[in-house]
Amino acid sequence: MRTLAVLYNLILVPGVGHIGLGRWRRGLPWMIALGVAPIAALFVPWAIFVLVLGTKVGSAVEAGFLAERQPARGVKALAVYGGGLVAAFAWFGVVRTFAVEAFKIPSPAMIPALEIGDHLFVNKLSYRFGEPERGDVAVFVNPCEPDNHFVMRIVGLPGDTVEVRCDVLYLNGVAAPAVSLKEDCSYWDRPDPKAGWRQERCTTYVETIGEHQHEIVHGPARRERDKLRKLVGGERGYHELLGDGDFPEPERIPGCPQGNPVGRTEKAAAPPQDACAPREHYVVPAGHLFVMGDNRESSSDSRLWGPVPLDHLTGKVVSIWWSSKPDAQGGVAWDRIGPVD
């Protein structure tokens, strides 16, 4: 029985082997440590590795030296070990449903905050007991693809106005400050799995939404476009200076391809004074959020398919607990493990 208890603790559920040896008081702390691992991971990403590995190894070692007291045998042993496994699955199912869930990033839409191959922890309690805020990185069910989860940054709250002109984001009529970082920028993408990976060039900016700062990327031509806009903004028309992700487009309200447009647009109160001035904004409808990817020109987001209903929110991204890439790109990216801004 001792060998069974040691192997069970090491491979399956720490602490249950103690119960099989008749030492439930010694086994209970190990089971609790395993149970709190996913919750602790919301605050310290690597905690799940330490707690899971530590409880498995520690409980197995201790079980190997404990004296047996009325060990479970036969049907009783089956009930103890089988029940422990069922209880563990049930507990982690509850945690996954209501508290924390893991997701993997498959696209470059949120570069640089999130890259392809990042594994995330999402706090599902954030929006059960709190309200979404501008700047949050959130996971949600896509309103046009109800079987798929997307991850984007919350930009607009219900009632906000959103506009993008000449690559500049305007919230409630005010431009969100964006400062160029100037250094070279590139990232790996795989738009066609059959064609393999390719490296994309980009430009990087630090954008401020309210009190929240985060990096965004644009195509490599934005800096040159910005210089041109500064020089000739009062002399050329908007169609010559517009950005690739400007929003909203004339006569178009975003919505699902097979559905109706959601929300409404409003013309600017006064005619634009120059080519890149605000001219038409989108009003985020009640009960919805406007989301955008940080990789502004390579993101399918609310600019295309519309706002996200509040009840579609899954949770707030809190950390990257693992990040792996092909060997040619460096393999495991240890430096990416940690909190997400």
CSV table of C-alpha atoms in Angstrom, one decimal:
chain,number,residue,atom,x,y,z
A,1,MET,CA,0.0,0.0,0.0
A,2,ARG,CA,2.9,2.4,0.7
A,3,THR,CA,4.2,2.0,-2.9
A,4,LEU,CA,0.7,2.7,-4.2
A,5,ALA,CA,0.3,5.8,-2.0
A,6,VAL,CA,3.7,7.2,-3.1
A,7,LEU,CA,3.0,6.7,-6.8
A,8,TYR,CA,-0.5,8.1,-6.5
A,9,ASN,CA,0.8,11.3,-4.8
A,10,LEU,CA,3.5,11.7,-7.3
A,11,ILE,CA,1.6,11.1,-10.5
A,12,LEU,CA,-2.1,12.0,-9.7
A,13,VAL,CA,-3.4,13.9,-6.6
A,14,PRO,CA,-1.0,14.8,-3.8
A,15,GLY,CA,-2.3,14.0,-0.3
A,16,VAL,CA,-4.7,11.3,-1.3
A,17,GLY,CA,-2.0,8.6,-0.9
A,18,HIS,CA,-1.8,9.8,2.7
A,19,ILE,CA,-5.5,9.1,3.2
A,20,GLY,CA,-5.0,5.6,1.7
A,21,LEU,CA,-2.4,5.0,4.5
A,22,GLY,CA,-4.8,6.2,7.1
A,23,ARG,CA,-3.1,9.6,7.6
A,24,TRP,CA,-5.7,12.0,6.3
A,25,ARG,CA,-4.6,14.8,8.7
A,26,ARG,CA,-1.1,14.8,7.0
A,27,GLY,CA,-2.6,14.5,3.5
A,28,LEU,CA,-5.1,17.4,3.8
A,29,PRO,CA,-2.5,20.2,3.6
A,30,TRP,CA,-1.0,18.7,0.4
A,31,MET,CA,-4.4,18.6,-1.2
A,32,ILE,CA,-5.2,22.2,-0.2
A,33,ALA,CA,-1.8,23.3,-1.7
A,34,LEU,CA,-2.7,21.7,-5.0
A,35,GLY,CA,-6.2,23.2,-4.9
A,36,VAL,CA,-5.0,26.8,-4.5
A,37,ALA,CA,-2.3,26.5,-7.2
A,38,PRO,CA,-4.5,27.9,-10.1
A,39,ILE,CA,-5.7,30.8,-7.9
A,40,ALA,CA,-2.2,31.6,-6.8
A,41,ALA,CA,-1.1,31.6,-10.5
A,42,LEU,CA,-3.4,34.7,-11.0
A,43,PHE,CA,-0.9,36.7,-8.9
A,44,VAL,CA,2.4,34.8,-9.6
A,45,PRO,CA,2.4,33.1,-13.0
A,46,TRP,CA,5.0,30.5,-12.1
A,47,ALA,CA,3.3,29.6,-8.8
A,48,ILE,CA,1.3,26.8,-10.5
A,49,PHE,CA,4.6,25.1,-11.5
A,50,VAL,CA,6.1,25.4,-8.0
A,51,LEU,CA,2.9,24.4,-6.2
A,52,VAL,CA,2.0,21.5,-8.4
A,53,LEU,CA,5.5,20.0,-8.7
A,54,GLY,CA,6.3,20.8,-5.1
A,55,THR,CA,3.2,19.2,-3.7
A,56,LYS,CA,3.6,16.1,-5.9
A,57,VAL,CA,7.2,15.5,-5.0
A,58,GLY,CA,6.9,16.6,-1.3
A,59,SER,CA,3.8,14.5,-0.6
A,60,ALA,CA,5.3,11.5,-2.3
A,61,VAL,CA,8.5,11.7,-0.3
A,62,GLU,CA,6.6,12.2,3.0
A,63,ALA,CA,4.3,9.3,2.2
A,64,GLY,CA,7.3,7.1,1.7
A,65,PHE,CA,8.4,7.6,5.4
A,66,LEU,CA,5.0,7.7,7.1
A,67,ALA,CA,3.9,4.9,9.4
A,68,GLU,CA,0.6,3.3,8.2
A,69,ARG,CA,-2.5,3.6,10.4
A,70,GLN,CA,-5.4,1.4,9.3
A,71,PRO,CA,-4.6,1.6,5.6
A,72,ALA,CA,-7.4,1.4,3.1
A,73,ARG,CA,-7.7,-2.0,1.4
A,74,GLY,CA,-10.0,-3.5,-1.1
A,75,VAL,CA,-13.2,-1.6,-1.8
A,76,LYS,CA,-12.2,1.1,0.7
A,77,ALA,CA,-9.0,1.7,-1.1
A,78,LEU,CA,-10.8,1.9,-4.4
A,79,ALA,CA,-13.2,4.5,-2.9
A,80,VAL,CA,-10.4,6.6,-1.5
A,81,TYR,CA,-8.2,6.7,-4.6
A,82,GLY,CA,-11.1,6.8,-7.1
A,83,GLY,CA,-12.9,9.5,-5.0
A,84,GLY,CA,-9.7,11.6,-4.7
A,85,LEU,CA,-9.3,11.6,-8.5
A,86,VAL,CA,-12.9,12.5,-9.1
A,87,ALA,CA,-12.8,15.3,-6.5
A,88,ALA,CA,-9.7,16.7,-8.0
A,89,PHE,CA,-11.2,16.8,-11.5
A,90,ALA,CA,-14.4,18.4,-10.1
A,91,TRP,CA,-12.4,21.1,-8.2
A,92,PHE,CA,-10.3,22.0,-11.2
A,93,GLY,CA,-13.5,22.0,-13.4
A,94,VAL,CA,-15.1,24.5,-11.0
A,95,VAL,CA,-11.9,26.7,-11.0
A,96,ARG,CA,-11.8,26.7,-14.8
A,97,THR,CA,-15.5,27.6,-15.1
A,98,PHE,CA,-15.7,30.3,-12.5
A,99,ALA,CA,-12.2,31.6,-11.6
A,100,VAL,CA,-9.2,31.1,-13.9
A,101,GLU,CA,-8.8,29.5,-17.3
A,102,ALA,CA,-5.8,29.1,-19.6
A,103,PHE,CA,-5.7,30.2,-23.3
A,104,LYS,CA,-3.2,30.1,-26.1
A,105,ILE,CA,-2.5,32.9,-28.6
A,106,PRO,CA,-2.8,31.8,-32.2
A,107,SER,CA,-2.5,35.2,-34.1
A,108,PRO,CA,-0.4,38.4,-34.1
A,109,ALA,CA,-3.3,40.8,-33.5
A,110,MET,CA,-2.1,41.7,-30.0
A,111,ILE,CA,1.6,42.1,-30.6
A,112,PRO,CA,3.7,43.3,-28.8
A,113,ALA,CA,1.7,42.6,-25.5
A,114,LEU,CA,0.8,39.0,-26.7
A,115,GLU,CA,2.7,36.9,-29.3
A,116,ILE,CA,1.9,33.7,-31.1
A,117,GLY,CA,2.7,30.9,-28.7
A,118,ASP,CA,2.0,32.8,-25.5
A,119,HIS,CA,-0.1,30.8,-23.0
A,120,LEU,CA,-2.3,33.0,-20.8
A,121,PHE,CA,-4.0,32.9,-17.5
A,122,VAL,CA,-7.4,34.7,-17.5
A,123,ASN,CA,-9.1,35.9,-14.4
A,124,LYS,CA,-12.8,35.2,-14.7
A,125,LEU,CA,-13.5,36.8,-11.4
A,126,SER,CA,-12.5,40.3,-12.7
A,127,TYR,CA,-15.7,41.0,-14.4
A,128,ARG,CA,-17.9,39.0,-12.0
A,129,PHE,CA,-17.1,41.4,-9.2
A,130,GLY,CA,-15.7,44.4,-11.1
A,131,GLU,CA,-16.3,46.5,-14.2
A,132,PRO,CA,-14.3,46.4,-17.4
A,133,GLU,CA,-12.0,49.4,-17.8
A,134,ARG,CA,-10.4,51.1,-20.8
A,135,GLY,CA,-7.0,49.5,-21.4
A,136,ASP,CA,-7.9,46.1,-20.1
A,137,VAL,CA,-6.7,43.1,-22.2
A,138,ALA,CA,-9.8,40.9,-22.2
A,139,VAL,CA,-10.9,37.5,-23.5
A,140,PHE,CA,-14.4,37.3,-24.9
A,141,VAL,CA,-16.6,35.3,-27.2
A,142,ASN,CA,-16.6,36.8,-30.6
A,143,PRO,CA,-20.1,38.1,-31.4
A,144,CYS,CA,-19.7,36.9,-35.0
A,145,GLU,CA,-18.1,33.5,-34.2
A,146,PRO,CA,-19.8,32.2,-31.0
A,147,ASP,CA,-17.6,29.1,-30.9
A,148,ASN,CA,-14.4,31.2,-30.8
A,149,HIS,CA,-12.7,33.2,-28.1
A,150,PHE,CA,-10.8,36.3,-29.0
A,151,VAL,CA,-8.4,38.5,-27.0
A,152,MET,CA,-8.2,42.2,-27.5
A,153,ARG,CA,-7.7,45.5,-25.6
A,154,ILE,CA,-10.8,47.3,-24.4
A,155,VAL,CA,-10.8,50.8,-25.9
A,156,GLY,CA,-14.3,52.1,-25.6
A,157,LEU,CA,-17.0,51.7,-22.9
A,158,PRO,CA,-20.7,52.0,-23.4
A,159,GLY,CA,-21.6,55.5,-24.7
A,160,ASP,CA,-18.0,56.4,-25.7
A,161,THR,CA,-17.2,57.7,-29.2
A,162,VAL,CA,-14.4,56.1,-31.1
A,163,GLU,CA,-12.6,57.3,-34.2
A,164,VAL,CA,-9.3,56.5,-35.9
A,165,ARG,CA,-8.0,59.1,-38.4
A,166,CYS,CA,-4.5,59.0,-40.0
A,167,ASP,CA,-3.6,56.2,-37.6
A,168,VAL,CA,-4.5,58.3,-34.5
A,169,LEU,CA,-7.1,57.0,-32.1
A,170,TYR,CA,-9.6,59.5,-30.8
A,171,LEU,CA,-11.7,58.6,-27.7
A,172,ASN,CA,-14.6,60.9,-27.0
A,173,GLY,CA,-13.1,63.5,-29.4
A,174,VAL,CA,-9.7,63.5,-27.8
A,175,ALA,CA,-6.6,62.1,-29.4
A,176,ALA,CA,-4.9,59.3,-27.4
A,177,PRO,CA,-1.3,60.3,-27.1
A,178,ALA,CA,1.1,58.1,-29.0
A,179,VAL,CA,4.9,58.5,-28.9
A,180,SER,CA,7.1,56.8,-31.4
A,181,LEU,CA,9.8,54.6,-29.8
A,182,LYS,CA,12.0,55.0,-33.0
A,183,GLU,CA,13.8,51.7,-32.7
A,184,ASP,CA,13.5,48.9,-35.4
A,185,CYS,CA,10.6,46.6,-34.9
A,186,SER,CA,9.8,43.1,-36.3
A,187,TYR,CA,7.7,40.1,-35.4
A,188,TRP,CA,7.1,36.6,-36.6
A,189,ASP,CA,3.7,35.7,-38.3
A,190,ARG,CA,2.3,32.7,-40.0
A,191,PRO,CA,-0.8,33.9,-42.0
A,192,ASP,CA,-0.7,30.7,-44.1
A,193,PRO,CA,0.3,27.5,-42.3
A,194,LYS,CA,1.3,26.0,-45.6
A,195,ALA,CA,3.7,28.8,-46.4
A,196,GLY,CA,5.5,28.7,-43.0
A,197,TRP,CA,6.7,31.6,-40.9
A,198,ARG,CA,7.8,35.0,-42.1
A,199,GLN,CA,9.2,38.1,-40.4
A,200,GLU,CA,7.1,41.3,-40.6
A,201,ARG,CA,8.6,44.7,-40.1
A,202,CYS,CA,6.8,47.3,-38.1
A,203,THR,CA,6.9,50.6,-36.1
A,204,THR,CA,6.4,50.8,-32.4
A,205,TYR,CA,4.5,53.5,-30.4
A,206,VAL,CA,3.6,53.9,-26.7
A,207,GLU,CA,-0.1,54.8,-26.6
A,208,THR,CA,-2.0,56.2,-23.6
A,209,ILE,CA,-5.6,55.4,-22.9
A,210,GLY,CA,-6.7,57.2,-19.7
A,211,GLU,CA,-4.1,56.3,-17.1
A,212,HIS,CA,-3.0,53.2,-18.9
A,213,GLN,CA,0.1,53.0,-21.2
A,214,HIS,CA,0.9,50.2,-23.6
A,215,GLU,CA,2.9,49.6,-26.7
A,216,ILE,CA,1.2,49.3,-30.1
A,217,VAL,CA,2.6,48.5,-33.5
A,218,HIS,CA,1.8,49.8,-37.0
A,219,GLY,CA,3.2,49.0,-40.4
A,220,PRO,CA,6.7,50.1,-41.4
A,221,ALA,CA,5.4,53.1,-43.4
A,222,ARG,CA,3.7,54.9,-40.5
A,223,ARG,CA,6.6,57.1,-39.6
A,224,GLU,CA,7.0,58.3,-43.1
A,225,ARG,CA,3.3,58.9,-43.4
A,226,ASP,CA,3.4,60.9,-40.1
A,227,LYS,CA,6.2,63.1,-41.6
A,228,LEU,CA,4.2,63.7,-44.8
A,229,ARG,CA,1.1,64.5,-42.8
A,230,LYS,CA,3.0,67.1,-40.7
A,231,LEU,CA,4.4,68.7,-43.9
A,232,VAL,CA,1.3,68.8,-46.1
A,233,GLY,CA,-1.7,68.1,-43.9
A,234,GLY,CA,-3.3,71.4,-44.7
A,235,GLU,CA,-2.7,71.0,-48.5
A,236,ARG,CA,-3.7,67.5,-49.4
A,237,GLY,CA,-7.0,65.6,-49.0
A,238,TYR,CA,-7.7,62.9,-46.4
A,239,HIS,CA,-7.8,60.2,-49.1
A,240,GLU,CA,-4.0,60.9,-49.7
A,241,LEU,CA,-3.0,60.7,-46.0
A,242,LEU,CA,-5.3,58.2,-44.4
A,243,GLY,CA,-4.1,55.2,-42.4
A,244,ASP,CA,-4.6,51.5,-43.2
A,245,GLY,CA,-6.8,51.0,-40.1
A,246,ASP,CA,-8.8,54.2,-40.0
A,247,PHE,CA,-12.3,54.0,-38.7
A,248,PRO,CA,-15.2,54.4,-39.4
A,249,GLU,CA,-15.4,54.2,-43.1
A,250,PRO,CA,-17.9,56.5,-44.9
A,251,GLU,CA,-21.4,55.0,-45.1
A,252,ARG,CA,-20.4,51.9,-43.2
A,253,ILE,CA,-21.4,50.8,-39.7
A,254,PRO,CA,-19.5,47.7,-38.4
A,255,GLY,CA,-21.3,44.4,-37.9
A,256,CYS,CA,-21.1,40.7,-38.5
A,257,PRO,CA,-21.0,39.6,-42.2
A,258,GLN,CA,-24.3,37.8,-41.9
A,259,GLY,CA,-25.9,40.1,-39.4
A,260,ASN,CA,-27.1,43.7,-39.0
A,261,PRO,CA,-24.8,46.7,-38.3
A,262,VAL,CA,-24.5,47.4,-34.6
A,263,GLY,CA,-24.4,51.0,-33.2
A,264,ARG,CA,-24.3,54.2,-35.1
A,265,THR,CA,-22.0,56.9,-36.4
A,266,GLU,CA,-22.1,60.6,-36.1
A,267,LYS,CA,-20.6,63.4,-38.2
A,268,ALA,CA,-18.2,65.8,-36.5
A,269,ALA,CA,-19.8,68.9,-35.1
A,270,ALA,CA,-17.7,71.1,-37.3
A,271,PRO,CA,-16.1,70.5,-40.8
A,272,PRO,CA,-12.5,69.1,-40.5
A,273,GLN,CA,-9.9,71.9,-40.4
A,274,ASP,CA,-7.3,69.7,-42.0
A,275,ALA,CA,-6.9,66.4,-43.7
A,276,CYS,CA,-6.4,64.3,-40.6
A,277,ALA,CA,-8.8,66.1,-38.3
A,278,PRO,CA,-11.8,64.1,-36.8
A,279,ARG,CA,-14.7,63.9,-39.3
A,280,GLU,CA,-17.0,61.0,-38.2
A,281,HIS,CA,-17.0,58.9,-35.0
A,282,TYR,CA,-18.7,55.7,-33.9
A,283,VAL,CA,-20.9,55.7,-30.8
A,284,VAL,CA,-20.5,52.5,-28.6
A,285,PRO,CA,-24.0,51.3,-27.9
A,286,ALA,CA,-25.3,50.6,-24.4
A,287,GLY,CA,-24.3,47.2,-23.0
A,288,HIS,CA,-21.3,46.9,-25.4
A,289,LEU,CA,-17.5,47.4,-25.5
A,290,PHE,CA,-15.3,48.5,-28.4
A,291,VAL,CA,-12.1,46.4,-28.6
A,292,MET,CA,-9.0,46.7,-30.8
A,293,GLY,CA,-5.8,44.8,-31.3
A,294,ASP,CA,-2.5,46.4,-30.4
A,295,ASN,CA,-1.2,45.4,-33.8
A,296,ARG,CA,-3.4,48.0,-35.4
A,297,GLU,CA,-3.0,47.1,-39.1
A,298,SER,CA,-3.1,43.4,-38.6
A,299,SER,CA,-6.1,43.0,-36.3
A,300,SER,CA,-9.7,42.0,-37.0
A,301,ASP,CA,-11.6,43.8,-34.3
A,302,SER,CA,-14.5,46.0,-33.5
A,303,ARG,CA,-13.6,48.3,-36.4
A,304,LEU,CA,-14.7,45.4,-38.7
A,305,TRP,CA,-17.3,43.3,-36.9
A,306,GLY,CA,-18.6,45.7,-34.3
A,307,PRO,CA,-18.7,46.0,-30.5
A,308,VAL,CA,-18.7,43.1,-28.0
A,309,PRO,CA,-21.7,42.6,-25.7
A,310,LEU,CA,-20.8,42.8,-22.1
A,311,ASP,CA,-22.2,39.3,-21.4
A,312,HIS,CA,-19.7,37.9,-23.9
A,313,LEU,CA,-16.7,38.8,-21.7
A,314,THR,CA,-14.8,35.8,-20.3
A,315,GLY,CA,-12.3,37.5,-18.2
A,316,LYS,CA,-9.2,39.7,-17.9
A,317,VAL,CA,-5.8,38.5,-19.0
A,318,VAL,CA,-3.4,38.7,-16.0
A,319,SER,CA,-0.3,36.9,-17.0
A,320,ILE,CA,1.7,34.8,-19.5
A,321,TRP,CA,2.6,31.5,-17.8
A,322,TRP,CA,4.4,29.9,-20.7
A,323,SER,CA,5.7,31.1,-24.1
A,324,SER,CA,7.1,28.8,-26.8
A,325,LYS,CA,8.2,29.4,-30.3
A,326,PRO,CA,9.9,27.3,-33.1
A,327,ASP,CA,13.6,26.7,-32.4
A,328,ALA,CA,14.6,29.0,-35.2
A,329,GLN,CA,12.9,31.9,-33.3
A,330,GLY,CA,14.5,31.1,-30.0
A,331,GLY,CA,12.4,28.2,-28.5
A,332,VAL,CA,11.1,28.9,-25.0
A,333,ALA,CA,10.8,32.7,-24.4
A,334,TRP,CA,11.5,32.8,-20.7
A,335,ASP,CA,11.5,36.6,-20.7
A,336,ARG,CA,7.9,36.8,-21.7
A,337,ILE,CA,6.6,34.9,-18.7
A,338,GLY,CA,5.0,37.4,-16.3
A,339,PRO,CA,2.2,39.9,-15.9
A,340,VAL,CA,0.4,41.4,-18.9
A,341,ASP,CA,-0.1,45.2,-19.2
